[in-house]
Tab-separated table of C-alpha atoms in Angstrom:
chain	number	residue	atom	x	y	z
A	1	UNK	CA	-3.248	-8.530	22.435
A	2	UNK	CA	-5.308	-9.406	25.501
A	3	UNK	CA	-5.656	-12.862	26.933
A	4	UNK	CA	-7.204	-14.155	30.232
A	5	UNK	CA	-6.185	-17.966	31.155
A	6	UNK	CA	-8.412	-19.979	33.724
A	7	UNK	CA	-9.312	-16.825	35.726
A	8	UNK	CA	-10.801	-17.028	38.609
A	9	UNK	CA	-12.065	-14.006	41.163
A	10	UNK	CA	-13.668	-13.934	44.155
A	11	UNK	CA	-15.216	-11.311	46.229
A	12	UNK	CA	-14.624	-12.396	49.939
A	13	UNK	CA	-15.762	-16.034	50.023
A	14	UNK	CA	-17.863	-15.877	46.577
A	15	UNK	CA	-16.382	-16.781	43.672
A	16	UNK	CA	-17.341	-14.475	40.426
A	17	UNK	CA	-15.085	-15.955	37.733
A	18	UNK	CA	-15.021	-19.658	37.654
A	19	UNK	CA	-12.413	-20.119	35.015
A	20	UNK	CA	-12.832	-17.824	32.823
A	21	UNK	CA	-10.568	-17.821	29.135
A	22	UNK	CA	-11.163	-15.197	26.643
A	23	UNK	CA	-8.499	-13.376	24.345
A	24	UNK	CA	-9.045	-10.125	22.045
A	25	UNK	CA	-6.468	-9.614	18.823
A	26	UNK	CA	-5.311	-6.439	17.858
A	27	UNK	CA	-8.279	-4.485	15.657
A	28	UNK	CA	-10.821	-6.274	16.868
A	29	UNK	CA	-14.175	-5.560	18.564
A	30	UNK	CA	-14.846	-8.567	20.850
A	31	UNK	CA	-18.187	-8.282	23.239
A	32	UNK	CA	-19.026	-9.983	26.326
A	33	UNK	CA	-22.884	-10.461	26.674
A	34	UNK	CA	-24.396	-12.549	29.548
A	35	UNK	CA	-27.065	-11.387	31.721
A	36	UNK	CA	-27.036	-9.325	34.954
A	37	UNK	CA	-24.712	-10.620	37.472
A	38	UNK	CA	-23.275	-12.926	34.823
A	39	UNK	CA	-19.594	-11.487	35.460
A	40	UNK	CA	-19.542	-9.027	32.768
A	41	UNK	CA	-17.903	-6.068	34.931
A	42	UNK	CA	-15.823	-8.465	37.345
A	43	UNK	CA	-14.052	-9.878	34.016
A	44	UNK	CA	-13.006	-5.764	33.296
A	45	UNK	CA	-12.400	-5.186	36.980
A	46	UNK	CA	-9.893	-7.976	37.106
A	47	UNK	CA	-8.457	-6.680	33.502
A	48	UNK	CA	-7.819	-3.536	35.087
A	49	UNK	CA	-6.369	-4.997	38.338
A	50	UNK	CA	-9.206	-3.516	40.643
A	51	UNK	CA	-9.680	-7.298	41.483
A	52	UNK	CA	-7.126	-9.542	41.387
A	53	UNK	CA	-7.668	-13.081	40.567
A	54	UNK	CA	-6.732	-16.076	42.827
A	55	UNK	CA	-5.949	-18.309	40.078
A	56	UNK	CA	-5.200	-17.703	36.376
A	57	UNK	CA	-3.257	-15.101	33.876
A	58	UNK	CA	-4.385	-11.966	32.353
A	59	UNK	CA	-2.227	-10.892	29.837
A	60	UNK	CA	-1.508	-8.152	27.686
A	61	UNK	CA	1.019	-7.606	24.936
A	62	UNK	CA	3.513	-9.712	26.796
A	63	UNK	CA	2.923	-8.225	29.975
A	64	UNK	CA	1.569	-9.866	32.938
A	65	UNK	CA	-1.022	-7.514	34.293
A	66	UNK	CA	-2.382	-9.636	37.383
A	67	UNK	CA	0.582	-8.375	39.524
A	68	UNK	CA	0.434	-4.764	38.002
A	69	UNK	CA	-1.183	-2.069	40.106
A	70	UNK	CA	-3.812	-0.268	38.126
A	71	UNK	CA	-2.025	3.102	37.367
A	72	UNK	CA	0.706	0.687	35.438
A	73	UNK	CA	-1.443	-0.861	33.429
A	74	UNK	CA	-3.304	2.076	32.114
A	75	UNK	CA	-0.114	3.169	31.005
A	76	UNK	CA	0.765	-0.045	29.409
A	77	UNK	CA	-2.130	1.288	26.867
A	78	UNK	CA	-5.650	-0.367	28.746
A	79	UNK	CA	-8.804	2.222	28.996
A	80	UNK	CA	-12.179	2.304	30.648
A	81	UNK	CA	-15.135	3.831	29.905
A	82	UNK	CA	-17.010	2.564	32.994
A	83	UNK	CA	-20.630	1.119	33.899
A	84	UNK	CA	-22.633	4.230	34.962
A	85	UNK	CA	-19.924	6.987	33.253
A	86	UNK	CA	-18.761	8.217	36.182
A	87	UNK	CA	-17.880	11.672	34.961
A	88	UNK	CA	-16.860	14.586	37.189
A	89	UNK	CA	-20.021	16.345	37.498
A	90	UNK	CA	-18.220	19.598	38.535
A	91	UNK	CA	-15.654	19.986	36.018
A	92	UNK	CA	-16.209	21.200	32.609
A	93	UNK	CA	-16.366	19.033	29.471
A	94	UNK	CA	-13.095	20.125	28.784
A	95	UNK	CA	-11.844	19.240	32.118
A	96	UNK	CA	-13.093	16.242	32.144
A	97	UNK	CA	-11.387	15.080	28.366
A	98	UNK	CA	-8.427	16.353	29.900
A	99	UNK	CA	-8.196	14.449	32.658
A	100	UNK	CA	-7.988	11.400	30.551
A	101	UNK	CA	-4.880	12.675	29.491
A	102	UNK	CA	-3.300	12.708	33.186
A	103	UNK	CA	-0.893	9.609	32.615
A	104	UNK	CA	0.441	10.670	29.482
A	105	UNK	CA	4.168	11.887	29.033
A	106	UNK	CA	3.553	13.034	25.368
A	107	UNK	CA	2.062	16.298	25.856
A	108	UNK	CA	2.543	17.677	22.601
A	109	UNK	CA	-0.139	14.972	21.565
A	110	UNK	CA	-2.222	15.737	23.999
A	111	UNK	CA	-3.945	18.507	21.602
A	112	UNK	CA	-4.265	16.446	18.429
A	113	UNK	CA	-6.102	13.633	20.262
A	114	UNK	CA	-8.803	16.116	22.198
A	115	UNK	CA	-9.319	17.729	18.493
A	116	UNK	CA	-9.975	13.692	17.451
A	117	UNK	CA	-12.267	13.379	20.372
A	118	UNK	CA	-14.610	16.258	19.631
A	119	UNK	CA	-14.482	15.515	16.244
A	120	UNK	CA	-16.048	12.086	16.735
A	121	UNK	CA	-18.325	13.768	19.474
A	122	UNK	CA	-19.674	16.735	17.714
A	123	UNK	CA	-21.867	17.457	20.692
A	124	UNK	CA	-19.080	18.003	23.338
A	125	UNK	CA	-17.289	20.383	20.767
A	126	UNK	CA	-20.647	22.734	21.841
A	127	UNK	CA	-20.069	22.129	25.010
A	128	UNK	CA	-16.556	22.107	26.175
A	129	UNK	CA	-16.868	25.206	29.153
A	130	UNK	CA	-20.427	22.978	29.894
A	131	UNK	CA	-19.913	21.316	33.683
A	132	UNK	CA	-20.477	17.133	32.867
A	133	UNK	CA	-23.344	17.158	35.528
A	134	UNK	CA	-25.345	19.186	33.140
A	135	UNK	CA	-25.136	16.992	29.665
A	136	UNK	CA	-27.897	14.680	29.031
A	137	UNK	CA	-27.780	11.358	29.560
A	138	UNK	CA	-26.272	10.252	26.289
A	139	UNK	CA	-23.992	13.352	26.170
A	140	UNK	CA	-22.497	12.001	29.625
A	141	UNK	CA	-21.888	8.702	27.729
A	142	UNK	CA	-20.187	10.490	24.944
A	143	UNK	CA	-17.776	12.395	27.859
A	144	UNK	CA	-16.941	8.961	29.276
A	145	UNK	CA	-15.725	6.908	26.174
A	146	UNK	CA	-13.932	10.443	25.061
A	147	UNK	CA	-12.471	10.812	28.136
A	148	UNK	CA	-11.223	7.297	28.005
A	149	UNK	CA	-9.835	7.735	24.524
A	150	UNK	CA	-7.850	10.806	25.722
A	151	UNK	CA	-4.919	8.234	27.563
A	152	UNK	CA	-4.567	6.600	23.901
A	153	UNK	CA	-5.345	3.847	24.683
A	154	UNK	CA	-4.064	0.475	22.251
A	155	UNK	CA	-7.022	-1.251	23.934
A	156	UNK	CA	-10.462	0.443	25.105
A	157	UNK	CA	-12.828	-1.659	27.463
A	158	UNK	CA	-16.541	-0.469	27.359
A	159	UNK	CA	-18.860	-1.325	30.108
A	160	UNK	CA	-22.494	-1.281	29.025
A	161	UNK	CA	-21.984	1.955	26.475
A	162	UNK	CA	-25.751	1.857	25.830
A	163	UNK	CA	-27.268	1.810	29.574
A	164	UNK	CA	-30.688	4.275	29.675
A	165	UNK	CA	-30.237	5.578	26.303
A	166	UNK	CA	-32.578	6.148	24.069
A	167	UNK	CA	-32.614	3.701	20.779
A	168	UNK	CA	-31.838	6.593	18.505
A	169	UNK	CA	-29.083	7.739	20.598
A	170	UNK	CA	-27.490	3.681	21.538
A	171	UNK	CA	-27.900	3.609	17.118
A	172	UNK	CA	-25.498	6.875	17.430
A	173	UNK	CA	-23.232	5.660	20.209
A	174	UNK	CA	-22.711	2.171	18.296
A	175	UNK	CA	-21.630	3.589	15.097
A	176	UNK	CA	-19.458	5.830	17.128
A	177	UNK	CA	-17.677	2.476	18.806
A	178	UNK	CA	-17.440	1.338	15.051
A	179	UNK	CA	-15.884	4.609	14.462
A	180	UNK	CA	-13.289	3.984	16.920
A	181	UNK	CA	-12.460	1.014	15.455
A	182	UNK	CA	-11.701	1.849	12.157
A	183	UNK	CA	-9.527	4.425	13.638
A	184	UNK	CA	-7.082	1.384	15.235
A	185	UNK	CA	-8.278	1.295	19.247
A	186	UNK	CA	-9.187	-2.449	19.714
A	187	UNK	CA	-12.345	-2.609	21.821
A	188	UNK	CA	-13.446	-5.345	24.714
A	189	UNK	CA	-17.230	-4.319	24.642
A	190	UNK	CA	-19.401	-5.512	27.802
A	191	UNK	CA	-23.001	-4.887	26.842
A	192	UNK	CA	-26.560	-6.172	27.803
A	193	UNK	CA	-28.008	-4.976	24.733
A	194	UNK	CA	-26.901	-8.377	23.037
A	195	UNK	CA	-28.031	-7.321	19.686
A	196	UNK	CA	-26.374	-4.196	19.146
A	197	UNK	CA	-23.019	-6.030	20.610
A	198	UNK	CA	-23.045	-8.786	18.467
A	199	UNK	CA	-23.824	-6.862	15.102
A	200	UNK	CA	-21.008	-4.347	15.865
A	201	UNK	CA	-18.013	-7.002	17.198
A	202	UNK	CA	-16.391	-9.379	14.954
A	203	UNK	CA	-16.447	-12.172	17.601
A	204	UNK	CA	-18.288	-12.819	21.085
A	205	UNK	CA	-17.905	-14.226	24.322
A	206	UNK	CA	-21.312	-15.549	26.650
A	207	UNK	CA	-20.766	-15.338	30.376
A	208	UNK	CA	-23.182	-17.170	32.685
A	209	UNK	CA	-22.472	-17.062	36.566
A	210	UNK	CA	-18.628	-16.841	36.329
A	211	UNK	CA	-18.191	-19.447	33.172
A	212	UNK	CA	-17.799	-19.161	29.316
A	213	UNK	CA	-20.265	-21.118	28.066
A	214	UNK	CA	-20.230	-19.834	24.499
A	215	UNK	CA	-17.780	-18.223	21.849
A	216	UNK	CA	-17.821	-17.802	18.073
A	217	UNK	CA	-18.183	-15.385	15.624
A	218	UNK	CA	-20.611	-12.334	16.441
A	219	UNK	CA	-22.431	-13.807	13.502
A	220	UNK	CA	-22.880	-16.898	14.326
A	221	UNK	CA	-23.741	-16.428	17.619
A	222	UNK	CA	-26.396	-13.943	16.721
A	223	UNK	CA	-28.039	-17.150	14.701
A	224	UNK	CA	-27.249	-19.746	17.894
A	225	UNK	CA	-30.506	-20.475	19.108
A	226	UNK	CA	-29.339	-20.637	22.969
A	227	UNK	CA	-28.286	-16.597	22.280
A	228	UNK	CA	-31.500	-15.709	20.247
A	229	UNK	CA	-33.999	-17.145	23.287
A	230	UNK	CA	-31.706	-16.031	26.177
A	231	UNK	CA	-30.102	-12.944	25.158
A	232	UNK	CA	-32.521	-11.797	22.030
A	233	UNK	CA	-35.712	-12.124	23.438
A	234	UNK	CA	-36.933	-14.473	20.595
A	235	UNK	CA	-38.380	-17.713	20.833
């Protein structure tokens, strides 16, 4: 579904992606773990077509998306549910979900997919005529990845989903990405919280200053010793 060939992306003079190659196949959760400044968001941002590489292909479902402007490849079927949420604080739960919706031409399925989102998200169902700068902290989170899932998206790119949660709530917001899933929405998950990543994806990616230097199974990887000192905090 998604492939990036020998990217490479710079900011100014500084090069962020030295090469990078990764793919994603349709139903899959893949995750991209690597440590702060690793390349983790510049590898979405360059998905997305915020950045554009200098060198190298990002592909998606036989379209070229490194010469697309943003707005056409969100409606080629890409979402984001951004680092940091970046919800409307002003606008209503509702209002925000809806806005998700804004690229869509197939209103009439506008309703059934907001009565999908607030069925996964039981909390924003009590909420809906709350304003998003209100919600807690993992509530925001939950507006975010629903919003995202409002454009339908074929393929759903999470940037670090668990950021100042609590552990009870990331437990929640996890099996909610597994949730997702099941549903059909193929995920790119960008997470530090290696752990969690790794036993929800099928396979994995590790990103060190602009370079893959790992990839296997999410199992496997969670057993490579490089990934359980680095990334797992175990010795």
């Amino acid at each position: 579904m998604l492939e990036l060939a020998d990217v490479h992306t710079y900011y100014g003079n500084i090069r962020a992606l030295r090469g990078v190659s990764l793919g994603v196949s349709t139903s899959e959760i893949v995750t991209l773990i690597g440590a702060n400044g690793a390349g983790k968001t510049t590898t979405l941002r360059t998905i997305l077509g915020t950045v554009r590489p200098r060198r190298g292909t990002v592909s998606f479902d036989g379209h070229r998306l490194d010469t697309l402007a943003t707005d056409r490849i969100v409606r080629l079927g890409i979402a984001q549910s951004p680092e940091g949420r970046r919800i409307f604080p002003r606008m209503t739960v509702l209002e925000n979900l809806e806005l998700g919706a804004f690229a869509r031409a197939d209103r009439a399925a506008i309703a059934p997919d907001l009565e999908r989102v607030l069925t996964l998200f039981p909390r924003l169902r009590e909420r809906t005529a709350q304003k998003g700068g209100t919600l807690s902290g993992g509530e925001q989170q939950m507006l975010a990845i629903g919003r995202a899932l409002m454009a339908r998206p074929t393929l759903l790119l999470l940037d670090e989903p668990s950021m100042g949660l609590s552990p009870i709530l990331v437990d929640t917001i996890f099996q909610i990405i597994r949730d997702i899933n099941r549903q059909g929405t193929t995920i790119l998950l960008v997470e530090q919280n290696a752990r969690m990543a790794l036993r929800v994806a099928h396979r994995g990616y590790v990103i060190q200053t602009g370079r893959i230097v790992l990839q296997d199974a999410a199992a496997e990887l969670l057993r490579s010793d490089v990934v359980r000192r680095s990334y797992l905090g175990e010795k």
